[in-house]
């Protein structure tokens, strides 16, 4: 009986660690998005500083591609929107994950107790 | 102890870790600040360069060629800059625009730096706090953790013994200096146990006196004492009630008793407000006790008065020795009065109900009610009553003869104690009627005492009481003067002061 519980516990622990990994991944992704957001904000502001006489390039691969200023501005705005959406998505995802991990932690602790009891019983029987 | 140490260590570990984490954050922030400072420096340099770059049309420069080699070159288009905006966006712009961009970046860097410095400050404060906590918990440094262990039974026992040692000392004290507290006297009358209960704080002593070593015994003793105290309280209450009910008609002795029982509560509370006269030397309780006590008092407090012993029976005083007795008793009364004011539990027929403890509206009513033929009759004037109530002197000043008669009647009906008082009032009235004739009285009635007594008495008594009485003048006159002035009903203190001044003036004359 104790062994079964142990197996279960192991599985749960693995799941839990996986979940933790997901959480950390989500966190890092979100952080990256944050930095991108900041960067794009700066770009947008600096593009606002320029006027029509300035040429704007986009580095695609090894080449600089000439872009129209307004187009560039629109692109940056769109990118900002996308990043914001991504951040929100990650936020909700992270919340969900955290809740799940919390539940899992409780489950794990209860399982651990059960396992310990089972072990104690086994010892008593022996 | 070991446990405590362990707990300490655990706690300490947590604290240390907290501190380490805080320090890590602080360090991280500092490194980032350094980074941003470097960035800001770079931008400043760039800004400088951009400022000077368009000054010339072309520059001769060494162009880096790979990681190892440089080759000479020429920088043209000095006012043409391609700036990386971020996210792989480039913009070709003039040096001036580039400077704008740089300024914008500098702003961003600055805000970042500000944020970081704020964070660092915050965490440094936290680190300081944690450090303090650490020093506190590790019991080193200036901080002392105040800890109180719950009572060890041994300690309690030793405490009890110490107190036990105190008790025998205090016990004899009670007997020897029974003047100090009238309570003590009372207690003595009721028994040693009552005294213990009354003292309250001595409860523990009582327990320890028995030499109780076990807690149960101690508690039992405490319970016992508590019961006793309750009993005493009840007694007090009962006596108080009786006092209230039977004050008018009951015999003076009973009233006296009641007065005795009452004062500890009332007298104490009233003391500060009412006392104007200097503290009397005699124990207030003893004076209230009985006539014998009074006489003793007189002897003790007025050492110069010899006739107090010689003149024995009070009855004689009542009937004949109006003047001498009057002076004598008056002084006594004065003293008593001062005490009474403090104690408020006096037994004089009149003042008794007047000076009652005021705990209920009924008492207040009683204050302003005269008792005539056993029936309460409201006073005509509050002021009058007040003055009378406050001082015997005012008694003398009371000119309403009927009132005096009334009082005298009451006094007569009362025990000898009362009678003396009423007698004094009698004498006073006589004086009032004919102040000039006062000195004559003693001469005519008590030849032996008249001159000497009258003059000798006032002196010693007057001095301690800070009253009046220039040596040459008869006290009565003096008294009269004082009385007339405060007739309007001033607080009792006023007349005395006046008299003092007047006395001084008279002495000067």
Coordinates of C-alpha atoms in Angstrom, one line a residue:
Chain A
X1 CA 0.0 0.0 0.0
X2 CA 2.8 2.3 0.9
X3 CA 4.5 1.6 -2.3
X4 CA 1.4 2.5 -4.3
X5 CA 1.2 5.7 -2.5
X6 CA 4.8 6.3 -3.1
X7 CA 4.4 5.8 -6.8
X8 CA 1.5 8.2 -6.8
X9 CA 3.4 10.7 -4.8
X10 CA 6.3 10.4 -7.3
X11 CA 4.0 11.0 -10.2
X12 CA 2.5 14.0 -8.5
X13 CA 5.8 15.4 -7.6
X14 CA 6.9 15.1 -11.2
X15 CA 3.8 16.8 -12.4
X16 CA 4.4 19.5 -9.8
X17 CA 7.9 20.1 -11.0
X18 CA 6.7 20.3 -14.5
X19 CA 4.2 22.8 -13.5
X20 CA 6.8 24.8 -11.7
X21 CA 8.9 24.8 -14.8
X22 CA 5.9 26.1 -16.8
X23 CA 5.5 28.8 -14.3
X24 CA 9.0 29.9 -14.5
X25 CA 9.0 29.7 -18.3
X26 CA 5.9 31.9 -18.4
X27 CA 7.6 34.3 -16.0
X28 CA 10.7 34.6 -18.2
X29 CA 8.6 35.0 -21.3
X30 CA 6.6 37.7 -19.6
X31 CA 9.8 39.5 -18.5
X32 CA 11.0 39.3 -22.1
X33 CA 7.8 40.8 -23.3
X34 CA 8.1 43.6 -20.7
X35 CA 11.5 44.5 -22.0
X36 CA 10.2 44.4 -25.6
X37 CA 7.4 46.6 -24.6
X38 CA 9.8 49.1 -23.1
X39 CA 12.0 49.0 -26.2
X40 CA 9.1 49.4 -28.5
X41 CA 7.7 52.3 -26.5
X42 CA 11.1 54.0 -26.8
X43 CA 11.1 53.3 -30.5
X44 CA 7.7 54.8 -30.9
X45 CA 8.6 57.9 -29.0
X46 CA 11.8 58.3 -31.0
X47 CA 10.0 57.8 -34.2
X48 CA 7.7 60.6 -33.1
X49 CA 10.8 62.8 -32.8
X50 CA 11.6 62.3 -36.5
X51 CA 10.0 64.0 -39.5
X52 CA 9.3 63.1 -43.1
X53 CA 12.8 63.9 -44.2
X54 CA 14.2 61.1 -42.2
X55 CA 14.5 57.7 -43.7
X56 CA 13.6 54.7 -41.6
X57 CA 15.1 51.3 -42.0
X58 CA 14.1 47.9 -40.6
X59 CA 16.9 45.4 -40.2
X60 CA 15.6 42.2 -41.6
X61 CA 18.2 39.5 -41.4
X62 CA 21.5 41.1 -42.7
X63 CA 19.8 43.8 -44.7
X64 CA 18.4 47.1 -43.9
X65 CA 15.1 47.5 -45.6
X66 CA 13.9 51.0 -46.2
X67 CA 10.5 51.7 -44.7
X68 CA 8.2 54.6 -44.8
X69 CA 8.0 56.6 -41.6
X70 CA 4.3 56.4 -41.2
X71 CA 4.4 52.7 -42.1
X72 CA 7.1 52.2 -39.5
X73 CA 5.0 54.1 -36.9
X74 CA 2.0 51.9 -37.7
X75 CA 4.0 48.8 -37.5
X76 CA 5.5 49.8 -34.2
X77 CA 2.0 50.6 -32.8
X78 CA 0.7 47.3 -34.0
X79 CA 3.7 45.6 -32.4
X80 CA 3.0 47.4 -29.1
X81 CA -0.6 46.2 -29.2
X82 CA 0.5 42.7 -29.8
X83 CA 3.0 42.8 -27.0
X84 CA 0.4 44.2 -24.6
X85 CA -1.9 41.4 -25.6
X86 CA 0.8 38.9 -25.1
X87 CA 1.6 40.2 -21.7
X88 CA -2.1 40.0 -20.7
X89 CA -2.3 36.5 -21.9
X90 CA 0.8 35.5 -20.0
X91 CA -0.6 37.2 -17.0
X92 CA -3.8 35.2 -17.0
X93 CA -1.8 32.1 -17.8
X94 CA 0.5 32.6 -14.9
X95 CA -2.4 33.2 -12.5
X96 CA -3.9 30.0 -13.6
X97 CA -0.7 28.1 -13.3
X98 CA -0.1 29.5 -9.8
X99 CA -3.5 28.4 -8.7
X100 CA -3.0 25.0 -10.1
X101 CA 0.4 24.7 -8.5
X102 CA -1.1 25.8 -5.2
X103 CA -3.7 23.1 -5.4
X104 CA -1.1 20.6 -6.4
X105 CA 1.1 21.6 -3.5
X106 CA -1.8 20.9 -1.1
X107 CA -2.4 17.6 -2.7
X108 CA 1.3 16.8 -2.4
X109 CA 1.4 17.6 1.2
X110 CA -1.7 15.4 1.9
X111 CA -0.2 12.7 -0.1
X112 CA 3.0 13.0 1.8
X113 CA 1.2 12.7 5.1
X114 CA -0.6 9.6 3.8
X115 CA 2.6 8.1 2.7
X116 CA 4.2 8.7 6.0
X117 CA 1.3 7.2 7.8
X118 CA 1.4 4.2 5.6
X119 CA 5.0 3.9 6.2
X120 CA 4.4 4.1 10.0
X121 CA 1.7 1.4 9.7
X122 CA 4.0 -0.8 7.7
X123 CA 6.7 -0.3 10.4
X124 CA 4.2 -1.1 13.0
X125 CA 3.1 -4.2 11.2
X126 CA 6.6 -5.3 10.8
Chain B
X1 CA 17.4 27.2 28.3
X2 CA 18.6 24.8 25.7
X3 CA 15.3 25.1 24.1
X4 CA 15.4 28.8 24.1
X5 CA 18.9 28.6 22.5
X6 CA 17.6 26.4 19.8
X7 CA 14.7 28.6 19.1
X8 CA 17.1 31.5 19.0
X9 CA 19.3 29.8 16.5
X10 CA 16.4 28.9 14.3
X11 CA 15.1 32.3 14.5
X12 CA 18.5 33.7 13.9
X13 CA 18.9 31.5 10.8
X14 CA 15.7 32.9 9.4
X15 CA 16.7 36.3 10.2
X16 CA 20.1 35.8 8.6
X17 CA 18.6 34.4 5.5
X18 CA 16.2 37.3 5.3
X19 CA 19.1 39.7 5.6
X20 CA 21.1 37.9 3.0
X21 CA 18.2 38.0 0.6
X22 CA 17.8 41.7 1.2
X23 CA 21.4 42.3 0.7
X24 CA 21.3 40.3 -2.5
X25 CA 18.5 42.5 -3.8
X26 CA 20.5 45.6 -2.8
X27 CA 23.6 44.3 -4.6
X28 CA 21.6 43.5 -7.7
X29 CA 20.2 46.9 -7.7
X30 CA 23.6 48.4 -7.2
X31 CA 25.0 46.5 -10.1
X32 CA 22.2 47.6 -12.3
X33 CA 22.7 51.2 -11.2
X34 CA 26.3 50.9 -12.2
X35 CA 25.2 49.6 -15.6
X36 CA 22.8 52.3 -16.1
X37 CA 25.4 54.9 -15.0
X38 CA 27.8 53.5 -17.6
X39 CA 25.1 53.7 -20.2
X40 CA 24.4 57.2 -19.2
X41 CA 28.1 58.1 -19.4
X42 CA 28.2 56.5 -22.9
X43 CA 25.3 58.6 -24.0
X44 CA 26.8 61.7 -22.6
X45 CA 30.0 61.0 -24.6
X46 CA 27.9 60.3 -27.7
X47 CA 26.0 63.5 -27.1
X48 CA 29.3 65.4 -27.0
X49 CA 30.5 63.8 -30.1
X50 CA 27.3 64.5 -31.9
X51 CA 27.6 68.1 -30.9
X52 CA 31.0 68.5 -32.4
X53 CA 30.7 66.1 -35.3
X54 CA 29.0 68.5 -37.7
X55 CA 31.5 71.2 -37.0
X56 CA 33.7 70.0 -39.8
X57 CA 32.9 68.6 -43.2
X58 CA 35.2 65.6 -43.0
X59 CA 37.4 63.9 -40.4
X60 CA 40.5 61.8 -40.9
X61 CA 40.1 58.8 -38.8
X62 CA 41.4 55.3 -38.3
X63 CA 38.7 52.9 -39.3
X64 CA 38.7 49.7 -37.4
X65 CA 39.1 46.8 -39.7
X66 CA 38.2 43.6 -38.0
X67 CA 39.4 43.0 -34.5
X68 CA 43.1 43.5 -35.2
X69 CA 43.6 46.0 -37.8
X70 CA 42.9 49.7 -38.4
X71 CA 43.2 51.5 -41.6
X72 CA 43.2 55.2 -42.3
X73 CA 40.0 56.6 -43.6
X74 CA 38.0 59.7 -43.9
X75 CA 34.7 60.4 -42.3
X76 CA 32.4 62.3 -44.5
X77 CA 28.7 63.2 -44.3
X78 CA 29.4 64.3 -40.8
X79 CA 25.8 65.4 -40.3
X80 CA 24.3 62.1 -41.3
X81 CA 23.7 59.6 -38.7
X82 CA 21.9 56.3 -38.7
X83 CA 20.6 55.6 -35.3
X84 CA 19.4 52.3 -34.0
X85 CA 16.0 53.0 -32.4
X86 CA 15.6 49.5 -31.0
X87 CA 13.8 46.4 -32.1
X88 CA 15.9 46.5 -35.3
X89 CA 14.5 49.8 -36.3
X90 CA 17.0 52.3 -37.8
X91 CA 16.6 55.8 -38.7
X92 CA 18.7 58.0 -40.8
X93 CA 18.8 61.4 -39.2
X94 CA 20.9 64.5 -38.7
X95 CA 23.3 65.0 -35.8
X96 CA 20.8 67.3 -34.2
X97 CA 18.0 64.8 -34.4
X98 CA 20.4 62.2 -33.1
X99 CA 21.0 64.4 -30.1
X100 CA 17.3 64.6 -29.5
X101 CA 17.1 60.9 -29.6
X102 CA 20.0 60.7 -27.2
X103 CA 18.4 63.2 -24.9
X104 CA 15.3 61.0 -24.9
X105 CA 17.3 58.0 -24.1
X106 CA 19.1 59.9 -21.3
X107 CA 15.7 60.7 -19.8
X108 CA 14.8 57.1 -19.8
X109 CA 18.1 56.2 -18.2
X110 CA 17.6 58.8 -15.6
X111 CA 14.2 57.6 -14.6
X112 CA 15.5 54.1 -14.4
X113 CA 18.3 55.2 -12.2
X114 CA 15.9 57.0 -9.9
X115 CA 13.8 53.9 -9.6
X116 CA 16.8 51.8 -8.8
X117 CA 18.1 54.1 -6.2
X118 CA 14.7 54.2 -4.5
X119 CA 14.7 50.5 -4.4
X120 CA 18.1 50.4 -3.0
X121 CA 17.2 52.8 -0.3
X122 CA 14.2 50.8 0.6
X123 CA 16.1 47.5 0.8
X124 CA 19.0 49.1 2.7
X125 CA 16.5 50.2 5.4
X126 CA 15.2 46.7 5.5
X127 CA 18.7 45.3 5.8
X128 CA 19.3 47.7 8.7
X129 CA 16.1 46.5 10.4
X130 CA 17.0 42.9 9.9
X131 CA 20.5 43.6 11.2
X132 CA 19.0 45.1 14.3
X133 CA 16.7 42.2 14.7
X134 CA 19.7 39.9 14.4
X135 CA 21.6 41.7 17.1
X136 CA 18.5 41.6 19.3
X137 CA 17.9 38.0 18.8
X138 CA 21.6 37.0 19.2
X139 CA 21.7 39.0 22.5
X140 CA 24.7 40.9 21.6
X141 CA 25.1 44.6 21.2
X142 CA 23.2 47.3 23.0
X143 CA 19.9 45.7 22.8
X144 CA 18.5 43.7 25.7
X145 CA 15.6 41.4 25.3
X146 CA 13.4 41.6 28.3
X147 CA 12.2 38.2 29.2
X148 CA 10.1 37.2 32.1
X149 CA 9.8 33.6 33.0
X150 CA 6.6 32.5 34.4
X151 CA 6.7 32.2 38.2
X152 CA 8.6 29.4 39.6
X153 CA 7.0 28.0 42.7
X154 CA 10.2 28.3 44.6
X155 CA 10.4 31.9 44.0
X156 CA 6.9 32.5 45.1
X157 CA 7.6 30.7 48.3
X158 CA 10.6 32.8 49.0
X159 CA 8.6 35.9 48.3
X160 CA 6.0 34.8 50.8
X161 CA 8.7 34.3 53.4
X162 CA 10.1 37.7 52.9
X163 CA 6.7 39.2 53.5
X164 CA 6.2 37.1 56.5
X165 CA 9.2 38.8 58.0
X166 CA 7.5 42.1 57.4
X167 CA 4.3 41.3 59.2
X168 CA 5.6 41.0 62.8
X169 CA 7.1 44.4 62.4
X170 CA 3.9 46.0 61.2
X171 CA 1.7 44.4 63.7
X172 CA 3.2 46.1 66.8
X173 CA 3.3 49.2 64.8
X174 CA -0.5 49.1 64.6
X175 CA -0.8 48.9 68.3
X176 CA 1.8 51.4 69.1
X177 CA 0.9 54.1 66.6
X178 CA -2.8 53.6 66.5
X179 CA -3.1 57.3 65.9
X180 CA -2.0 57.0 62.4
X181 CA -5.1 55.4 61.1
X182 CA -8.4 55.4 62.6
X183 CA -9.0 52.4 60.4
X184 CA -6.5 50.7 62.5
X185 CA -8.4 51.3 65.6
X186 CA -11.5 50.1 64.0
X187 CA -9.8 47.1 62.9
X188 CA -8.5 46.4 66.3
X189 CA -11.9 46.7 67.7
X190 CA -13.0 44.1 65.3
X191 CA -10.1 41.9 65.7
X192 CA -6.8 41.1 64.1
X193 CA -8.4 39.4 61.2
X194 CA -10.4 42.4 60.3
X195 CA -7.2 44.4 60.2
X196 CA -5.7 42.0 57.8
X197 CA -8.7 42.2 55.6
X198 CA -8.9 45.9 55.7
X199 CA -5.3 46.3 54.8
X200 CA -6.0 44.5 51.6
X201 CA -2.4 44.4 50.5
X202 CA -1.6 42.4 53.6
X203 CA -3.7 39.5 52.4
X204 CA -0.6 37.9 51.0
X205 CA 1.2 38.5 54.2
X206 CA -1.5 36.8 56.2
X207 CA -1.1 33.8 54.0
X208 CA 2.6 33.8 54.3
X209 CA 2.5 34.4 58.0
X210 CA 1.1 31.1 58.4
X211 CA 4.2 29.8 56.8
X212 CA 2.3 28.2 54.1
X213 CA 4.6 26.4 51.7
X214 CA 2.0 24.9 49.4
X215 CA 0.0 26.9 47.0
X216 CA -3.3 25.4 48.1
X217 CA -2.9 26.6 51.6
X218 CA -2.0 30.0 50.4
X219 CA -5.1 30.2 48.3
X220 CA -7.2 28.9 51.1
X221 CA -5.9 31.7 53.3
X222 CA -6.5 34.2 50.6
X223 CA -10.1 33.0 50.2
X224 CA -10.6 33.3 53.9
X225 CA -9.3 36.8 53.9
X226 CA -11.5 37.7 51.1
X227 CA -14.5 36.4 52.9
X228 CA -13.5 38.4 55.9
X229 CA -13.2 41.5 53.9
X230 CA -16.6 41.0 52.4
X231 CA -18.1 40.5 55.8
X232 CA -16.5 43.7 57.0
X233 CA -17.8 45.5 54.0
X234 CA -21.2 44.4 54.7
X235 CA -20.9 45.5 58.3
X236 CA -19.8 48.8 57.2
X237 CA -22.7 49.1 54.9
X238 CA -25.1 48.1 57.5
X239 CA -23.8 50.5 60.0
X240 CA -23.9 53.2 57.4
X241 CA -27.5 52.5 56.7
X242 CA -28.4 52.6 60.4
X243 CA -26.6 55.9 60.5
X244 CA -28.8 57.2 57.8
X245 CA -32.0 56.0 59.3
X246 CA -31.5 56.8 62.9
X247 CA -29.5 59.9 62.9
X248 CA -32.1 62.2 64.2
X249 CA -33.5 60.3 67.0
X250 CA -31.0 57.8 67.9
X251 CA -28.7 58.3 70.9
X252 CA -25.5 60.1 70.4
X253 CA -23.5 57.1 71.3
X254 CA -24.9 55.1 68.5
X255 CA -24.3 57.9 66.2
X256 CA -20.8 58.1 67.4
X257 CA -20.3 54.5 66.6
X258 CA -21.7 55.0 63.2
X259 CA -19.6 58.0 62.7
X260 CA -16.6 55.8 63.6
X261 CA -17.6 53.2 61.2
X262 CA -18.3 55.5 58.4
X263 CA -15.2 57.8 58.2
X264 CA -12.7 55.5 56.6
X265 CA -14.6 55.7 53.4
X266 CA -16.0 59.1 53.6
X267 CA -13.5 61.0 55.7
X268 CA -10.6 59.9 53.5
X269 CA -12.3 60.9 50.4
X270 CA -13.4 64.2 51.7
X271 CA -10.1 65.1 53.4
X272 CA -8.4 66.9 50.6
X273 CA -11.4 69.0 49.7
X274 CA -12.6 70.0 53.1
X275 CA -9.5 70.4 55.2
X276 CA -8.5 73.9 55.7
X277 CA -7.2 73.8 59.2
X278 CA -3.8 72.3 59.9
X279 CA -3.7 68.7 60.6
X280 CA -4.5 68.0 64.1
X281 CA -2.0 66.2 66.1
X282 CA -4.4 63.8 67.7
X283 CA -5.7 60.8 66.0
X284 CA -9.0 61.8 64.6
X285 CA -10.6 58.6 65.5
X286 CA -9.8 58.8 69.1
X287 CA -11.4 62.2 69.4
X288 CA -14.5 61.0 67.9
X289 CA -14.7 58.0 70.1
X290 CA -16.0 59.3 73.3
X291 CA -15.9 62.1 75.7
X292 CA -13.1 60.5 77.7
X293 CA -11.1 60.4 74.6
X294 CA -11.8 64.0 74.1
X295 CA -10.5 64.8 77.5
X296 CA -7.4 62.9 77.0
X297 CA -6.9 64.7 73.8
X298 CA -7.2 68.0 75.3
X299 CA -4.6 67.0 77.8
X300 CA -2.3 65.8 75.1
X301 CA -2.7 68.6 72.7
X302 CA -3.0 71.4 75.1
X303 CA -0.3 70.7 77.6
X304 CA -0.7 74.0 79.3
X305 CA -4.2 73.4 80.3
X306 CA -4.1 72.0 83.7
X307 CA -7.7 72.4 84.7
X308 CA -8.7 70.0 82.0
X309 CA -7.8 67.3 84.5
X310 CA -8.8 69.2 87.5
X311 CA -12.2 69.9 86.2
X312 CA -13.6 66.5 86.1
X313 CA -17.2 66.0 85.3
X314 CA -18.6 67.3 82.2
X315 CA -21.9 67.8 83.9
X316 CA -20.4 70.5 85.9
X317 CA -19.3 72.1 82.8
X318 CA -22.6 71.9 81.3
X319 CA -24.3 73.6 84.1
X320 CA -22.0 76.1 85.5
X321 CA -18.7 76.6 83.9
X322 CA -20.0 78.3 80.9
X323 CA -17.3 80.6 80.2
X324 CA -14.3 78.6 81.2
X325 CA -15.8 75.5 79.9
X326 CA -16.8 77.2 76.9
X327 CA -13.3 78.4 76.1
X328 CA -11.9 75.2 76.9
X329 CA -14.4 73.1 75.1
X330 CA -14.5 75.6 72.3
X331 CA -10.9 75.0 71.6
X332 CA -11.5 71.4 71.8
X333 CA -14.3 71.8 69.5
X334 CA -12.3 73.8 67.2
X335 CA -9.8 71.0 67.0
X336 CA -12.6 68.6 66.7
X337 CA -14.1 70.6 64.1
X338 CA -11.0 70.6 62.0
X339 CA -10.9 66.9 62.4
X340 CA -14.5 66.7 61.7
X341 CA -14.2 68.6 58.6
X342 CA -11.8 66.0 57.5
X343 CA -13.6 63.0 58.8
X344 CA -17.0 64.4 58.4
X345 CA -18.3 61.7 60.8
X346 CA -18.8 63.8 63.8
X347 CA -21.3 63.1 66.5
X348 CA -22.4 66.6 67.5
X349 CA -26.1 66.5 67.4
X350 CA -26.3 69.2 64.9
X351 CA -23.3 68.8 62.9
X352 CA -23.9 65.1 62.8
X353 CA -26.4 65.1 60.2
X354 CA -25.0 68.1 58.6
X355 CA -21.6 66.7 58.1
X356 CA -22.7 63.5 57.0
X357 CA -21.1 61.8 54.1
X358 CA -22.8 62.9 51.0
X359 CA -23.4 59.9 48.9
X360 CA -26.9 60.4 47.9
X361 CA -29.2 63.3 47.2
X362 CA -30.8 62.5 50.5
X363 CA -27.7 63.5 52.3
X364 CA -27.5 66.8 50.6
X365 CA -31.0 67.4 51.6
X366 CA -30.2 66.6 55.1
X367 CA -27.5 69.1 55.0
X368 CA -30.0 71.9 54.8
X369 CA -32.5 70.6 57.2
X370 CA -32.8 71.2 60.8
X371 CA -34.2 68.7 63.2
X372 CA -36.9 70.1 65.3
X373 CA -38.6 67.8 67.7
X374 CA -37.5 64.9 65.7
X375 CA -38.9 66.3 62.5
X376 CA -36.9 67.7 59.7
X377 CA -37.5 71.3 59.1
X378 CA -35.9 72.9 56.0
X379 CA -33.6 75.8 56.7
X380 CA -34.5 79.2 55.8
X381 CA -31.1 80.0 54.3
X382 CA -28.6 77.7 52.9
X383 CA -25.8 80.1 53.7
X384 CA -26.6 80.1 57.3
X385 CA -26.6 76.4 57.5
X386 CA -23.4 76.2 55.6
X387 CA -21.5 78.5 57.9
X388 CA -22.8 76.7 60.9
X389 CA -21.9 73.5 59.4
X390 CA -18.5 74.5 58.5
X391 CA -17.4 75.8 61.8
X392 CA -18.2 76.0 65.4
X393 CA -17.3 79.6 65.1
X394 CA -20.2 80.0 62.9
X395 CA -22.2 78.3 65.5
X396 CA -21.4 81.1 67.8
X397 CA -22.2 83.6 65.2
X398 CA -25.6 82.2 64.7
X399 CA -27.8 84.7 66.2
X400 CA -31.1 82.9 66.0
X401 CA -31.7 82.0 69.6
X402 CA -34.4 79.6 68.8
X403 CA -32.1 77.6 66.7
X404 CA -29.7 77.4 69.6
X405 CA -32.3 76.4 71.9
X406 CA -33.3 73.7 69.6
X407 CA -29.7 72.6 69.3
X408 CA -29.3 72.7 73.0
X409 CA -32.3 70.5 73.4
X410 CA -30.9 68.0 71.1
X411 CA -27.6 68.2 72.7
X412 CA -29.1 67.6 76.1
X413 CA -31.0 64.6 74.9
X414 CA -27.7 63.2 73.6
X415 CA -25.0 61.8 75.7
X416 CA -22.5 63.8 77.6
X417 CA -20.4 64.3 74.5
X418 CA -23.1 66.1 72.8
X419 CA -24.0 68.0 75.8
X420 CA -20.6 69.5 76.0
X421 CA -20.9 70.7 72.5
X422 CA -24.2 72.1 73.0
X423 CA -22.9 73.7 76.1
X424 CA -20.2 75.3 74.2
X425 CA -22.7 76.7 71.8
X426 CA -24.6 77.9 74.8
X427 CA -21.6 79.7 76.0
X428 CA -21.1 81.2 72.7
X429 CA -24.5 82.5 72.4
X430 CA -24.1 84.2 75.7
X431 CA -21.0 85.7 74.5
X432 CA -22.7 86.9 71.4
X433 CA -25.4 88.5 73.3
X434 CA -22.9 90.4 75.4
X435 CA -19.4 90.1 74.1
X436 CA -18.1 92.6 76.6
X437 CA -19.5 90.7 79.5
X438 CA -17.6 87.6 78.6
X439 CA -14.6 88.0 80.7
X440 CA -16.9 88.8 83.6
X441 CA -18.5 85.5 83.6
X442 CA -15.6 83.4 84.7
X443 CA -14.9 85.9 87.4
X444 CA -18.3 85.7 88.8
X445 CA -18.9 82.0 88.5
X446 CA -15.5 80.3 88.7
X447 CA -13.3 82.7 90.4
X448 CA -10.5 80.4 90.7
X449 CA -10.2 79.7 87.0
X450 CA -11.5 82.8 85.4
X451 CA -8.4 84.9 84.7
X452 CA -5.7 82.4 84.4
X453 CA -7.6 79.9 82.5
X454 CA -9.0 82.2 80.0
X455 CA -5.7 83.7 79.2
X456 CA -3.6 80.6 79.4
X457 CA -5.8 78.5 77.3
X458 CA -6.0 80.5 74.2
X459 CA -2.3 80.9 73.8
X460 CA -1.1 77.4 73.3
X461 CA -4.1 76.2 71.5
X462 CA -4.1 79.2 69.2
X463 CA -0.6 78.8 68.2
X464 CA -0.8 75.3 66.8
X465 CA -4.0 76.0 65.2
X466 CA -2.7 79.1 63.5
X467 CA -5.6 80.9 64.9
X468 CA -6.1 84.1 66.5
X469 CA -6.1 84.8 70.1
X470 CA -3.6 87.5 71.0
X471 CA -2.5 86.8 74.5
X472 CA -4.0 89.7 76.1
X473 CA -7.4 89.6 74.5
X474 CA -10.1 87.2 75.4
X475 CA -10.6 84.6 72.7
X476 CA -14.2 85.1 72.6
X477 CA -14.0 88.6 71.3
X478 CA -11.7 87.5 68.7
X479 CA -13.9 84.7 67.7
X480 CA -16.8 87.0 67.6
X481 CA -15.0 89.2 65.2
X482 CA -14.2 86.5 62.9
X483 CA -17.6 85.1 63.0
X484 CA -19.4 88.2 62.2
X485 CA -17.5 88.8 59.1
X486 CA -18.0 85.4 57.5
X487 CA -21.6 85.2 58.5
X488 CA -22.6 85.3 54.9
X489 CA -21.5 81.8 54.7
X490 CA -17.9 81.8 53.4
X491 CA -16.0 78.6 53.3
X492 CA -14.6 77.7 56.6
X493 CA -11.1 78.6 55.7
X494 CA -11.9 82.2 55.2
X495 CA -12.7 83.1 58.8
X496 CA -9.6 81.6 60.1
X497 CA -7.4 83.5 57.8
X498 CA -9.1 86.7 58.6
X499 CA -8.7 85.9 62.2
X500 CA -5.0 85.3 61.7
X501 CA -4.5 88.7 60.1
X502 CA -6.6 90.3 62.7
X503 CA -4.6 88.6 65.3
X504 CA -1.5 89.9 63.9
X505 CA -2.9 93.4 63.7
X506 CA -4.0 93.2 67.3
X507 CA -0.7 92.0 68.4
X508 CA 0.9 94.9 66.7
X509 CA -1.3 97.2 68.5

